Amino acid sequence: MTTIALYATDTMADWEYGYLTAGLAMARERDQDANRLIIASETGEAVTTMGGLRITPDAAVPDLPALDALILPGAPSWDSGHDAVLRLAAELVAAGTPIAAICGATLGVARAGLLDDRPHTSNAAEFLTQATEYRGAEHYRDEKAVTDGTVITAGGVSPLEFAKLVFERLNVFPQPVVDAWYGLYTTGERKYYDQLAGA
């Protein structure tokens, strides 16, 4: 079983992780041992998303078990703080365990130095320069989502591409299923629905 933690923080952007968490749930419907999703906040206390949803986490970041992946959704607060989860992210990256950051969370991982020597993206190249610690401008890619195999990054308007890269990295679905899923949600064409239903 793959153990995945989703970091929950106040004002996190609901649309950035929705496709991903729904896809992980679909995988569990197919195979109950497919993955285990743990919601974690900095202290374990409840958070309120940007959309006003109140989420009660399963754990505090320091109490998380060994992880196979860490998901970091965006929020307006990533320009400071989040020290515990950024330390965890750095430890995971050093161990070769994937982390995935979208939108504002890319600023957090830039602050932690995790984008200094690998291809990455964000909302815009200049967005990351808000982090005075950031030294990775030469590795920035003007793409919807980017992975180097360990660190996945995406801009805030690319939740589908973000989820797709996570699904592929964690082998959540066979590649034809991922391709059909992505085709359906990007085009709405019936043929992709039929491919998914057939799978």
PDB file of C-alpha atoms in Angstrom:
ATOM      1  CA  MET A   1       0.000   0.000   0.000  1.00  0.00           C
ATOM      2  CA  THR A   2       1.180   3.490  -0.870  1.00  0.00           C
ATOM      3  CA  THR A   3       0.900   5.986   1.997  1.00  0.00           C
ATOM      4  CA  ILE A   4       0.303   9.547   0.830  1.00  0.00           C
ATOM      5  CA  ALA A   5      -0.028  12.641   3.004  1.00  0.00           C
ATOM      6  CA  LEU A   6      -1.975  15.713   1.915  1.00  0.00           C
ATOM      7  CA  TYR A   7      -0.869  18.781   3.856  1.00  0.00           C
ATOM      8  CA  ALA A   8      -3.885  20.825   4.911  1.00  0.00           C
ATOM      9  CA  THR A   9      -3.531  24.469   5.814  1.00  0.00           C
ATOM     10  CA  ASP A  10      -5.889  27.381   6.301  1.00  0.00           C
ATOM     11  CA  THR A  11      -6.952  29.046   3.034  1.00  0.00           C
ATOM     12  CA  MET A  12      -5.614  26.186   0.891  1.00  0.00           C
ATOM     13  CA  ALA A  13      -6.987  26.293  -2.640  1.00  0.00           C
ATOM     14  CA  ASP A  14      -9.728  23.658  -2.938  1.00  0.00           C
ATOM     15  CA  TRP A  15      -9.487  23.235  -6.720  1.00  0.00           C
ATOM     16  CA  GLU A  16      -5.782  22.407  -6.701  1.00  0.00           C
ATOM     17  CA  TYR A  17      -6.028  19.013  -5.005  1.00  0.00           C
ATOM     18  CA  GLY A  18      -9.608  17.976  -5.849  1.00  0.00           C
ATOM     19  CA  TYR A  19      -8.838  15.980  -8.997  1.00  0.00           C
ATOM     20  CA  LEU A  20      -5.954  14.290  -7.219  1.00  0.00           C
ATOM     21  CA  THR A  21      -7.835  13.226  -4.099  1.00  0.00           C
ATOM     22  CA  ALA A  22     -10.845  12.090  -6.163  1.00  0.00           C
ATOM     23  CA  GLY A  23      -8.544  10.015  -8.382  1.00  0.00           C
ATOM     24  CA  LEU A  24      -6.898   8.403  -5.363  1.00  0.00           C
ATOM     25  CA  ALA A  25     -10.360   7.512  -4.041  1.00  0.00           C
ATOM     26  CA  MET A  26     -11.245   5.984  -7.428  1.00  0.00           C
ATOM     27  CA  ALA A  27      -8.120   3.844  -7.199  1.00  0.00           C
ATOM     28  CA  ARG A  28      -9.181   2.655  -3.721  1.00  0.00           C
ATOM     29  CA  GLU A  29     -12.592   1.690  -5.107  1.00  0.00           C
ATOM     30  CA  ARG A  30     -10.809  -0.573  -7.585  1.00  0.00           C
ATOM     31  CA  ASP A  31      -8.372  -1.915  -4.998  1.00  0.00           C
ATOM     32  CA  GLN A  32      -8.739  -1.156  -1.284  1.00  0.00           C
ATOM     33  CA  ASP A  33      -4.995  -1.585  -0.852  1.00  0.00           C
ATOM     34  CA  ALA A  34      -4.147   0.859  -3.647  1.00  0.00           C
ATOM     35  CA  ASN A  35      -3.288   3.787  -1.418  1.00  0.00           C
ATOM     36  CA  ARG A  36      -3.816   5.288   1.991  1.00  0.00           C
ATOM     37  CA  LEU A  37      -4.448   9.037   2.098  1.00  0.00           C
ATOM     38  CA  ILE A  38      -3.659  10.832   5.338  1.00  0.00           C
ATOM     39  CA  ILE A  39      -4.662  14.452   5.870  1.00  0.00           C
ATOM     40  CA  ALA A  40      -2.129  16.293   8.024  1.00  0.00           C
ATOM     41  CA  SER A  41      -1.941  19.837   9.320  1.00  0.00           C
ATOM     42  CA  GLU A  42       0.922  21.549  11.079  1.00  0.00           C
ATOM     43  CA  THR A  43      -0.484  20.889  14.556  1.00  0.00           C
ATOM     44  CA  GLY A  44      -3.258  18.396  13.810  1.00  0.00           C
ATOM     45  CA  GLU A  45      -5.916  21.046  14.384  1.00  0.00           C
ATOM     46  CA  ALA A  46      -8.763  21.688  11.949  1.00  0.00           C
ATOM     47  CA  VAL A  47      -8.247  24.081   9.037  1.00  0.00           C
ATOM     48  CA  THR A  48     -10.594  26.078   6.825  1.00  0.00           C
ATOM     49  CA  THR A  49      -9.993  25.996   3.073  1.00  0.00           C
ATOM     50  CA  MET A  50     -10.247  28.956   0.733  1.00  0.00           C
ATOM     51  CA  GLY A  51     -13.711  27.712  -0.215  1.00  0.00           C
ATOM     52  CA  GLY A  52     -14.820  27.699   3.417  1.00  0.00           C
ATOM     53  CA  LEU A  53     -14.690  23.941   3.983  1.00  0.00           C
ATOM     54  CA  ARG A  54     -13.705  22.882   7.488  1.00  0.00           C
ATOM     55  CA  ILE A  55     -11.294  19.937   7.420  1.00  0.00           C
ATOM     56  CA  THR A  56     -10.282  17.899  10.454  1.00  0.00           C
ATOM     57  CA  PRO A  57      -6.875  16.303   9.781  1.00  0.00           C
ATOM     58  CA  ASP A  58      -5.909  12.759  10.694  1.00  0.00           C
ATOM     59  CA  ALA A  59      -2.553  13.787  12.148  1.00  0.00           C
ATOM     60  CA  ALA A  60      -0.085  16.535  12.888  1.00  0.00           C
ATOM     61  CA  VAL A  61       2.920  16.713  10.567  1.00  0.00           C
ATOM     62  CA  PRO A  62       5.396  15.520  13.243  1.00  0.00           C
ATOM     63  CA  ASP A  63       3.241  12.435  13.886  1.00  0.00           C
ATOM     64  CA  LEU A  64       3.054  11.213  10.309  1.00  0.00           C
ATOM     65  CA  PRO A  65       4.168   7.646   9.558  1.00  0.00           C
ATOM     66  CA  ALA A  66       6.678   6.786   6.848  1.00  0.00           C
ATOM     67  CA  LEU A  67       5.389   8.238   3.583  1.00  0.00           C
ATOM     68  CA  ASP A  68       5.549   7.284  -0.067  1.00  0.00           C
ATOM     69  CA  ALA A  69       4.523  10.788  -1.181  1.00  0.00           C
ATOM     70  CA  LEU A  70       3.700  14.235   0.180  1.00  0.00           C
ATOM     71  CA  ILE A  71       1.197  16.572  -1.495  1.00  0.00           C
ATOM     72  CA  LEU A  72       1.420  20.316  -0.854  1.00  0.00           C
ATOM     73  CA  PRO A  73      -1.564  22.381  -2.074  1.00  0.00           C
ATOM     74  CA  GLY A  74      -1.295  26.103  -2.598  1.00  0.00           C
ATOM     75  CA  ALA A  75      -2.439  28.805  -0.179  1.00  0.00           C
ATOM     76  CA  PRO A  76      -1.651  32.519   0.216  1.00  0.00           C
ATOM     77  CA  SER A  77       0.485  31.791   3.302  1.00  0.00           C
ATOM     78  CA  TRP A  78       3.481  29.998   1.774  1.00  0.00           C
ATOM     79  CA  ASP A  79       5.758  33.061   1.846  1.00  0.00           C
ATOM     80  CA  SER A  80       6.603  32.271   5.486  1.00  0.00           C
ATOM     81  CA  GLY A  81       6.106  29.557   8.097  1.00  0.00           C
ATOM     82  CA  HIS A  82       5.170  25.939   7.358  1.00  0.00           C
ATOM     83  CA  ASP A  83       8.541  24.988   8.830  1.00  0.00           C
ATOM     84  CA  ALA A  84       7.641  21.460   9.948  1.00  0.00           C
ATOM     85  CA  VAL A  85       6.248  20.343   6.604  1.00  0.00           C
ATOM     86  CA  LEU A  86       9.087  21.971   4.667  1.00  0.00           C
ATOM     87  CA  ARG A  87      11.620  20.101   6.825  1.00  0.00           C
ATOM     88  CA  LEU A  88       9.708  16.906   6.093  1.00  0.00           C
ATOM     89  CA  ALA A  89       9.652  17.707   2.374  1.00  0.00           C
ATOM     90  CA  ALA A  90      13.422  18.211   2.374  1.00  0.00           C
ATOM     91  CA  GLU A  91      13.944  14.892   4.168  1.00  0.00           C
ATOM     92  CA  LEU A  92      11.706  13.076   1.700  1.00  0.00           C
ATOM     93  CA  VAL A  93      13.428  14.589  -1.329  1.00  0.00           C
ATOM     94  CA  ALA A  94      16.836  13.644   0.091  1.00  0.00           C
ATOM     95  CA  ALA A  95      15.562  10.064   0.423  1.00  0.00           C
ATOM     96  CA  GLY A  96      14.186  10.041  -3.133  1.00  0.00           C
ATOM     97  CA  THR A  97      10.554  10.039  -1.972  1.00  0.00           C
ATOM     98  CA  PRO A  98       8.310  12.158  -4.200  1.00  0.00           C
ATOM     99  CA  ILE A  99       6.736  15.406  -3.122  1.00  0.00           C
ATOM    100  CA  ALA A 100       4.266  17.407  -5.198  1.00  0.00           C
ATOM    101  CA  ALA A 101       3.722  21.153  -4.798  1.00  0.00           C
ATOM    102  CA  ILE A 102       1.225  23.317  -6.657  1.00  0.00           C
ATOM    103  CA  CYS A 103       0.734  27.085  -6.857  1.00  0.00           C
ATOM    104  CA  GLY A 104       1.736  28.819  -3.600  1.00  0.00           C
ATOM    105  CA  ALA A 105       3.315  25.647  -2.259  1.00  0.00           C
ATOM    106  CA  THR A 106       5.989  25.953  -4.947  1.00  0.00           C
ATOM    107  CA  LEU A 107       7.056  29.144  -3.171  1.00  0.00           C
ATOM    108  CA  GLY A 108       7.409  27.150   0.027  1.00  0.00           C
ATOM    109  CA  VAL A 109       9.593  24.482  -1.543  1.00  0.00           C
ATOM    110  CA  ALA A 110      11.607  27.234  -3.257  1.00  0.00           C
ATOM    111  CA  ARG A 111      12.212  28.769   0.185  1.00  0.00           C
ATOM    112  CA  ALA A 112      13.433  25.357   1.337  1.00  0.00           C
ATOM    113  CA  GLY A 113      15.965  25.192  -1.519  1.00  0.00           C
ATOM    114  CA  LEU A 114      14.268  22.216  -3.159  1.00  0.00           C
ATOM    115  CA  LEU A 115      14.004  23.862  -6.591  1.00  0.00           C
ATOM    116  CA  ASP A 116      17.566  25.121  -6.862  1.00  0.00           C
ATOM    117  CA  ASP A 117      18.955  22.271  -8.939  1.00  0.00           C
ATOM    118  CA  ARG A 118      16.039  20.605 -10.734  1.00  0.00           C
ATOM    119  CA  PRO A 119      13.537  21.466 -13.478  1.00  0.00           C
ATOM    120  CA  HIS A 120      10.364  22.978 -12.040  1.00  0.00           C
ATOM    121  CA  THR A 121       7.490  25.342 -12.689  1.00  0.00           C
ATOM    122  CA  SER A 122       5.094  27.535 -10.741  1.00  0.00           C
ATOM    123  CA  ASN A 123       2.540  30.279 -11.345  1.00  0.00           C
ATOM    124  CA  ALA A 124       5.239  32.336 -13.091  1.00  0.00           C
ATOM    125  CA  ALA A 125       9.011  32.611 -12.959  1.00  0.00           C
ATOM    126  CA  GLU A 126       8.826  35.919 -11.083  1.00  0.00           C
ATOM    127  CA  PHE A 127       6.486  34.396  -8.478  1.00  0.00           C
ATOM    128  CA  LEU A 128       9.320  32.264  -7.123  1.00  0.00           C
ATOM    129  CA  THR A 129      11.695  35.214  -6.845  1.00  0.00           C
ATOM    130  CA  GLN A 130       9.653  36.311  -3.822  1.00  0.00           C
ATOM    131  CA  ALA A 131      11.685  33.672  -1.971  1.00  0.00           C
ATOM    132  CA  THR A 132      15.055  35.270  -1.231  1.00  0.00           C
ATOM    133  CA  GLU A 133      16.480  31.756  -0.723  1.00  0.00           C
ATOM    134  CA  TYR A 134      15.576  30.684  -4.279  1.00  0.00           C
ATOM    135  CA  ARG A 135      18.544  29.964  -6.557  1.00  0.00           C
ATOM    136  CA  GLY A 136      16.878  27.877  -9.261  1.00  0.00           C
ATOM    137  CA  ALA A 137      15.768  30.410 -11.879  1.00  0.00           C
ATOM    138  CA  GLU A 138      17.852  28.762 -14.606  1.00  0.00           C
ATOM    139  CA  HIS A 139      15.895  25.534 -14.088  1.00  0.00           C
ATOM    140  CA  TYR A 140      12.453  27.146 -14.386  1.00  0.00           C
ATOM    141  CA  ARG A 141      10.218  25.739 -17.148  1.00  0.00           C
ATOM    142  CA  ASP A 142       7.261  27.656 -18.561  1.00  0.00           C
ATOM    143  CA  GLU A 143       4.997  24.584 -18.516  1.00  0.00           C
ATOM    144  CA  LYS A 144       1.774  23.588 -16.761  1.00  0.00           C
ATOM    145  CA  ALA A 145       3.437  20.909 -14.634  1.00  0.00           C
ATOM    146  CA  VAL A 146       6.974  19.577 -14.368  1.00  0.00           C
ATOM    147  CA  THR A 147       8.622  16.599 -12.686  1.00  0.00           C
ATOM    148  CA  ASP A 148      12.190  15.441 -12.298  1.00  0.00           C
ATOM    149  CA  GLY A 149      10.989  12.147 -10.818  1.00  0.00           C
ATOM    150  CA  THR A 150      11.158  13.259  -7.193  1.00  0.00           C
ATOM    151  CA  VAL A 151       9.721  16.798  -7.139  1.00  0.00           C
ATOM    152  CA  ILE A 152       6.502  17.577  -9.011  1.00  0.00           C
ATOM    153  CA  THR A 153       5.492  21.214  -9.445  1.00  0.00           C
ATOM    154  CA  ALA A 154       2.572  22.942 -11.125  1.00  0.00           C
ATOM    155  CA  GLY A 155       0.916  26.307 -11.457  1.00  0.00           C
ATOM    156  CA  GLY A 156      -2.364  26.945  -9.680  1.00  0.00           C
ATOM    157  CA  VAL A 157      -4.443  26.717 -12.855  1.00  0.00           C
ATOM    158  CA  SER A 158      -3.094  23.262 -13.754  1.00  0.00           C
ATOM    159  CA  PRO A 159      -4.636  20.836 -11.250  1.00  0.00           C
ATOM    160  CA  LEU A 160      -5.284  18.226 -13.957  1.00  0.00           C
ATOM    161  CA  GLU A 161      -1.670  18.156 -15.088  1.00  0.00           C
ATOM    162  CA  PHE A 162      -0.577  18.123 -11.439  1.00  0.00           C
ATOM    163  CA  ALA A 163      -2.774  15.109 -10.656  1.00  0.00           C
ATOM    164  CA  LYS A 164      -1.658  13.317 -13.835  1.00  0.00           C
ATOM    165  CA  LEU A 165       2.016  13.560 -12.909  1.00  0.00           C
ATOM    166  CA  VAL A 166       1.302  12.302  -9.384  1.00  0.00           C
ATOM    167  CA  PHE A 167      -0.760   9.388 -10.722  1.00  0.00           C
ATOM    168  CA  GLU A 168       2.070   8.470 -13.086  1.00  0.00           C
ATOM    169  CA  ARG A 169       4.829   8.797 -10.503  1.00  0.00           C
ATOM    170  CA  LEU A 170       2.978   6.652  -7.955  1.00  0.00           C
ATOM    171  CA  ASN A 171       1.595   4.163 -10.501  1.00  0.00           C
ATOM    172  CA  VAL A 172      -1.899   4.858  -9.187  1.00  0.00           C
ATOM    173  CA  PHE A 173      -3.447   3.589 -12.444  1.00  0.00           C
ATOM    174  CA  PRO A 174      -2.117   1.815 -15.533  1.00  0.00           C
ATOM    175  CA  GLN A 175      -0.959   4.409 -18.091  1.00  0.00           C
ATOM    176  CA  PRO A 176      -3.918   3.821 -20.482  1.00  0.00           C
ATOM    177  CA  VAL A 177      -6.281   4.648 -17.607  1.00  0.00           C
ATOM    178  CA  VAL A 178      -4.347   7.813 -16.758  1.00  0.00           C
ATOM    179  CA  ASP A 179      -4.400   8.854 -20.412  1.00  0.00           C
ATOM    180  CA  ALA A 180      -8.151   8.226 -20.700  1.00  0.00           C
ATOM    181  CA  TRP A 181      -8.809  10.075 -17.426  1.00  0.00           C
ATOM    182  CA  TYR A 182      -6.776  13.055 -18.578  1.00  0.00           C
ATOM    183  CA  GLY A 183      -8.392  13.018 -22.006  1.00  0.00           C
ATOM    184  CA  LEU A 184     -11.883  12.983 -20.494  1.00  0.00           C
ATOM    185  CA  TYR A 185     -11.303  15.889 -18.138  1.00  0.00           C
ATOM    186  CA  THR A 186      -9.437  18.031 -20.648  1.00  0.00           C
ATOM    187  CA  THR A 187     -11.747  17.477 -23.626  1.00  0.00           C
ATOM    188  CA  GLY A 188     -15.014  16.017 -22.340  1.00  0.00           C
ATOM    189  CA  GLU A 189     -15.070  13.629 -25.304  1.00  0.00           C
ATOM    190  CA  ARG A 190     -17.210  10.508 -24.964  1.00  0.00           C
ATOM    191  CA  LYS A 191     -14.485   8.209 -26.308  1.00  0.00           C
ATOM    192  CA  TYR A 192     -12.393   8.840 -23.198  1.00  0.00           C
ATOM    193  CA  TYR A 193     -15.325   8.080 -20.940  1.00  0.00           C
ATOM    194  CA  ASP A 194     -15.843   4.815 -22.791  1.00  0.00           C
ATOM    195  CA  GLN A 195     -12.152   3.986 -22.383  1.00  0.00           C
ATOM    196  CA  LEU A 196     -12.365   4.642 -18.653  1.00  0.00           C
ATOM    197  CA  ALA A 197     -15.550   2.630 -18.281  1.00  0.00           C
ATOM    198  CA  GLY A 198     -13.972  -0.233 -20.214  1.00  0.00           C
ATOM    199  CA  ALA A 199     -10.914  -0.166 -17.978  1.00  0.00           C
TER     200      ALA A 199
END
